Structure formats: C-alpha cells, structure tokens
Amino acid sequence: MEAFPDCPPFDVCSPNLAASLRQLSLYSGSLNQEQILQFHRALRPTREDLAPFRRFDDARYCRNRIYRDEHCELLLLCWRDGQRSQIHNHKGSLCGVRVIEGVATETVFETTLSGQLAARETRELAAGSLVINGHLDIHQVANLQADGGDLVTLHLYSPPLSRMELFGMEPQQRRVQVLDDCLEFQI
C-alpha cells in the first residue's frame, strides 16, 4: 500500500471501518463499477466509524480523506446547507457516491450539439442512496436543504481522482484540472 501522510493507519480506525479498508487494500488494480457497488453495499458505517473524518467548513464543503492507495481513494465529503460543487466530471476515475446523512441534490448535465451544457436531470438523493458516476459523466452535487441541514457523502474513486474537467455554462469556460492530490480540488 502506498503511504499517504493524512491517511490514518488501520488500527486507528474503528474495527468496522478498518475491516472495509483492508478489503480495499487487497485490490491489485483499479476497481470496476461492480466492485465499487459491492464495497458500498458491504460497508455499514456507523456515525462513530466516520466521526474522525467529519470536518465541516462554513465557507466551502470539505473533502476529508479516509483512505488512499494507488488503485482507489475513499473520501468523506461534508457539506453545510447551500454548499455545492462546480459542474465537473471525474476524467479517468469512476466514482461511487453514497449519501450518509441528509439529502444531496445532483444535477446531471449533457453537452449539446452546439457545445453548450444543458441540465438533463436533477434528483434528490436521500440518506442511503448510492450512485455511480462514470469518468465522463458531467454533474454537480449540492446541499439544498433548509438552514442547518448538513449533508455527508462517502465517495470511492478508482483510480484516485487526479484529473477532472470543470465546466461553466459557456463552452469557453471548460477547463481541465490536473493535480497530484484530489484534496487540493475545490470542485
């Protein structure tokens, strides 16, 4: 397993979470959609399991790393009401998103023949919901709950997120972000 300084060792995590992270560490390549689904379905995190990773910021949502190796990365994202990501894709990475607490609003976009973005669908994802985003799926995630309604989502990226495209409503606003560490992204 590749070492990342802000990943806690397994013995610091709760036994339940440590067991799931050990399973992730056994993969010898990038996970496919079915493996991501299986991981999320098998993981039954309690509030206590995730407590060390629940960090919020009133100015922007927080991306809190739980685990990372060369094949995958597990993040807990914590959103205050009114916070949202930019419109983006996960260029090169699959992403399984599970809503742990609150209600997420996901808007899925498509590129029209003229190169413009158009919202295709907006859906509310209640606690327990699980969606898989392909590496070129364009979307935006938001916490549109009433004042004080926090949102907590668990994201499994494979391979680890290192590249993405950010989109605006005009074609010239499209840009690629490439960074070594997805915690540096504020999408």
Tab-separated table of C-alpha atoms in Angstrom:
chain	number	residue	atom	x	y	z
A	1	MET	CA	0.000	0.000	0.000
A	2	GLU	CA	1.309	3.428	-0.975
A	3	ALA	CA	1.711	5.703	2.053
A	4	PHE	CA	-0.165	8.984	2.240
A	5	PRO	CA	0.548	11.186	5.245
A	6	ASP	CA	-3.046	12.128	6.029
A	7	CYS	CA	-4.411	8.554	5.904
A	8	PRO	CA	-4.764	7.023	9.338
A	9	PRO	CA	-3.342	3.538	9.899
A	10	PHE	CA	-5.986	0.821	10.055
A	11	ASP	CA	-5.520	0.332	13.793
A	12	VAL	CA	-6.609	3.951	14.408
A	13	CYS	CA	-9.934	3.397	12.632
A	14	SER	CA	-12.879	1.629	14.190
A	15	PRO	CA	-12.753	-2.165	13.711
A	16	ASN	CA	-15.718	-1.996	11.305
A	17	LEU	CA	-14.118	0.636	9.085
A	18	ALA	CA	-10.647	-0.947	9.327
A	19	ALA	CA	-12.035	-4.249	8.019
A	20	SER	CA	-13.527	-2.485	4.980
A	21	LEU	CA	-10.310	-0.582	4.309
A	22	ARG	CA	-8.316	-3.815	4.466
A	23	GLN	CA	-10.629	-5.219	1.773
A	24	LEU	CA	-9.903	-2.178	-0.410
A	25	SER	CA	-6.168	-2.645	0.070
A	26	LEU	CA	-6.384	-6.167	-1.409
A	27	TYR	CA	-7.329	-4.967	-4.909
A	28	SER	CA	-4.453	-5.237	-7.366
A	29	GLY	CA	-5.857	-2.813	-9.933
A	30	SER	CA	-8.480	-0.158	-10.448
A	31	LEU	CA	-11.961	-1.117	-9.312
A	32	ASN	CA	-14.756	-1.551	-11.794
A	33	GLN	CA	-18.353	-0.415	-11.323
A	34	GLU	CA	-19.466	-3.718	-9.786
A	35	GLN	CA	-16.594	-3.731	-7.273
A	36	ILE	CA	-17.421	-0.165	-6.228
A	37	LEU	CA	-21.066	-1.151	-5.770
A	38	GLN	CA	-20.066	-4.214	-3.728
A	39	PHE	CA	-17.835	-2.122	-1.467
A	40	HIS	CA	-20.598	0.382	-0.746
A	41	ARG	CA	-23.212	-2.317	-0.208
A	42	ALA	CA	-20.973	-4.221	2.227
A	43	LEU	CA	-19.886	-1.158	4.214
A	44	ARG	CA	-22.258	-0.327	7.056
A	45	PRO	CA	-20.569	2.668	8.671
A	46	THR	CA	-21.857	3.983	11.966
A	47	ARG	CA	-21.671	7.620	12.980
A	48	GLU	CA	-18.800	6.643	15.301
A	49	ASP	CA	-16.901	4.964	12.418
A	50	LEU	CA	-16.929	8.204	10.457
A	51	ALA	CA	-16.625	10.684	13.350
A	52	PRO	CA	-12.834	11.216	12.938
A	53	PHE	CA	-13.428	12.285	9.320
A	54	ARG	CA	-16.470	14.565	9.843
A	55	ARG	CA	-14.984	18.012	9.323
A	56	PHE	CA	-17.083	20.905	8.061
A	57	ASP	CA	-16.188	24.417	6.918
A	58	ASP	CA	-18.743	27.223	6.771
A	59	ALA	CA	-17.118	28.732	3.654
A	60	ARG	CA	-16.968	25.593	1.452
A	61	TYR	CA	-17.593	21.893	1.601
A	62	CYS	CA	-14.764	19.719	2.968
A	63	ARG	CA	-13.096	16.748	1.288
A	64	ASN	CA	-11.810	14.510	4.103
A	65	ARG	CA	-9.607	11.561	3.173
A	66	ILE	CA	-10.232	8.223	4.855
A	67	TYR	CA	-8.043	6.013	2.653
A	68	ARG	CA	-5.893	6.120	-0.463
A	69	ASP	CA	-3.644	3.738	-2.334
A	70	GLU	CA	-2.577	3.559	-5.969
A	71	HIS	CA	-5.899	1.912	-7.002
A	72	CYS	CA	-8.579	3.800	-5.098
A	73	GLU	CA	-9.409	6.595	-2.702
A	74	LEU	CA	-12.177	6.926	-0.119
A	75	LEU	CA	-13.306	10.401	0.952
A	76	LEU	CA	-15.973	11.696	3.309
A	77	LEU	CA	-17.383	14.964	1.997
A	78	CYS	CA	-19.113	17.248	4.493
A	79	TRP	CA	-21.443	19.959	3.211
A	80	ARG	CA	-23.215	22.773	5.060
A	81	ASP	CA	-26.542	23.919	3.664
A	82	GLY	CA	-26.163	25.955	0.479
A	83	GLN	CA	-22.776	24.493	-0.485
A	84	ARG	CA	-22.265	22.946	-3.905
A	85	SER	CA	-19.566	21.628	-6.198
A	86	GLN	CA	-18.724	23.180	-9.513
A	87	ILE	CA	-20.050	21.410	-12.589
A	88	HIS	CA	-17.468	18.705	-13.273
A	89	ASN	CA	-16.607	15.183	-14.366
A	90	HIS	CA	-14.083	12.709	-12.915
A	91	LYS	CA	-11.957	12.380	-16.041
A	92	GLY	CA	-10.330	8.956	-15.763
A	93	SER	CA	-11.923	7.818	-12.468
A	94	LEU	CA	-15.121	6.013	-11.610
A	95	CYS	CA	-16.875	7.363	-8.519
A	96	GLY	CA	-19.388	5.687	-6.237
A	97	VAL	CA	-21.230	8.257	-4.090
A	98	ARG	CA	-23.266	7.170	-1.095
A	99	VAL	CA	-25.352	9.612	0.923
A	100	ILE	CA	-24.660	9.019	4.608
A	101	GLU	CA	-26.660	11.875	6.142
A	102	GLY	CA	-29.021	14.473	4.721
A	103	VAL	CA	-30.284	14.867	1.170
A	104	ALA	CA	-27.955	15.524	-1.762
A	105	THR	CA	-29.193	17.213	-4.914
A	106	GLU	CA	-27.421	16.003	-8.041
A	107	THR	CA	-27.862	17.733	-11.373
A	108	VAL	CA	-26.679	15.730	-14.373
A	109	PHE	CA	-25.628	17.658	-17.481
A	110	GLU	CA	-25.063	16.812	-21.115
A	111	THR	CA	-23.228	18.629	-23.856
A	112	THR	CA	-25.495	19.739	-26.680
A	113	LEU	CA	-24.524	19.583	-30.357
A	114	SER	CA	-23.611	23.282	-30.172
A	115	GLY	CA	-21.169	22.607	-27.321
A	116	GLN	CA	-23.394	24.161	-24.646
A	117	LEU	CA	-24.223	22.423	-21.378
A	118	ALA	CA	-27.820	21.540	-20.646
A	119	ALA	CA	-29.236	20.139	-17.428
A	120	ARG	CA	-30.638	16.702	-18.236
A	121	GLU	CA	-31.924	15.686	-14.820
A	122	THR	CA	-31.986	16.885	-11.216
A	123	ARG	CA	-32.630	14.370	-8.487
A	124	GLU	CA	-32.681	14.304	-4.721
A	125	LEU	CA	-30.666	11.527	-3.112
A	126	ALA	CA	-31.754	10.685	0.428
A	127	ALA	CA	-29.587	9.013	3.071
A	128	GLY	CA	-28.718	5.501	1.884
A	129	SER	CA	-28.814	6.421	-1.812
A	130	LEU	CA	-25.922	5.199	-3.943
A	131	VAL	CA	-24.957	6.381	-7.434
A	132	ILE	CA	-22.030	5.526	-9.677
A	133	ASN	CA	-20.636	8.235	-11.943
A	134	GLY	CA	-18.622	7.267	-14.991
A	135	HIS	CA	-15.428	9.148	-15.652
A	136	LEU	CA	-17.005	11.411	-18.291
A	137	ASP	CA	-20.407	11.914	-16.616
A	138	ILE	CA	-20.911	15.640	-16.009
A	139	HIS	CA	-22.687	16.613	-12.806
A	140	GLN	CA	-22.967	18.987	-9.882
A	141	VAL	CA	-23.674	17.982	-6.283
A	142	ALA	CA	-25.293	20.386	-3.824
A	143	ASN	CA	-26.754	20.587	-0.347
A	144	LEU	CA	-30.005	22.464	-0.936
A	145	GLN	CA	-31.557	21.523	2.410
A	146	ALA	CA	-33.037	24.139	4.717
A	147	ASP	CA	-30.842	26.128	7.125
A	148	GLY	CA	-28.792	23.882	9.365
A	149	GLY	CA	-29.287	20.700	7.317
A	150	ASP	CA	-25.866	19.109	6.960
A	151	LEU	CA	-25.037	16.670	4.166
A	152	VAL	CA	-22.431	13.902	4.478
A	153	THR	CA	-21.462	11.821	1.432
A	154	LEU	CA	-18.979	8.963	1.041
A	155	HIS	CA	-17.042	8.880	-2.263
A	156	LEU	CA	-14.983	5.952	-3.552
A	157	TYR	CA	-12.857	6.931	-6.567
A	158	SER	CA	-10.967	4.411	-8.661
A	159	PRO	CA	-8.319	5.140	-9.648
A	160	PRO	CA	-7.759	8.025	-7.204
A	161	LEU	CA	-9.074	11.293	-8.582
A	162	SER	CA	-6.188	13.208	-10.140
A	163	ARG	CA	-7.790	14.828	-13.135
A	164	MET	CA	-11.128	16.400	-13.921
A	165	GLU	CA	-12.834	18.807	-16.228
A	166	LEU	CA	-14.636	21.797	-14.743
A	167	PHE	CA	-17.482	23.310	-16.739
A	168	GLY	CA	-19.334	26.599	-16.970
A	169	MET	CA	-22.491	27.180	-18.908
A	170	GLU	CA	-20.484	28.533	-21.865
A	171	PRO	CA	-18.097	26.269	-23.863
A	172	GLN	CA	-15.109	28.599	-23.309
A	173	GLN	CA	-15.493	28.105	-19.519
A	174	ARG	CA	-14.443	24.439	-19.772
A	175	ARG	CA	-11.042	23.656	-18.289
A	176	VAL	CA	-9.079	20.614	-17.171
A	177	GLN	CA	-7.662	20.433	-13.663
A	178	VAL	CA	-4.682	18.152	-13.070
A	179	LEU	CA	-3.293	17.818	-9.543
A	180	ASP	CA	-1.407	15.204	-7.591
A	181	ASP	CA	-3.923	15.149	-4.761
A	182	CYS	CA	-7.693	15.494	-5.018
A	183	LEU	CA	-7.842	17.190	-1.606
A	184	GLU	CA	-6.412	20.202	-3.425
A	185	PHE	CA	-9.513	20.322	-5.658
A	186	GLN	CA	-12.290	22.608	-4.628
A	187	ILE	CA	-14.828	21.484	-7.121
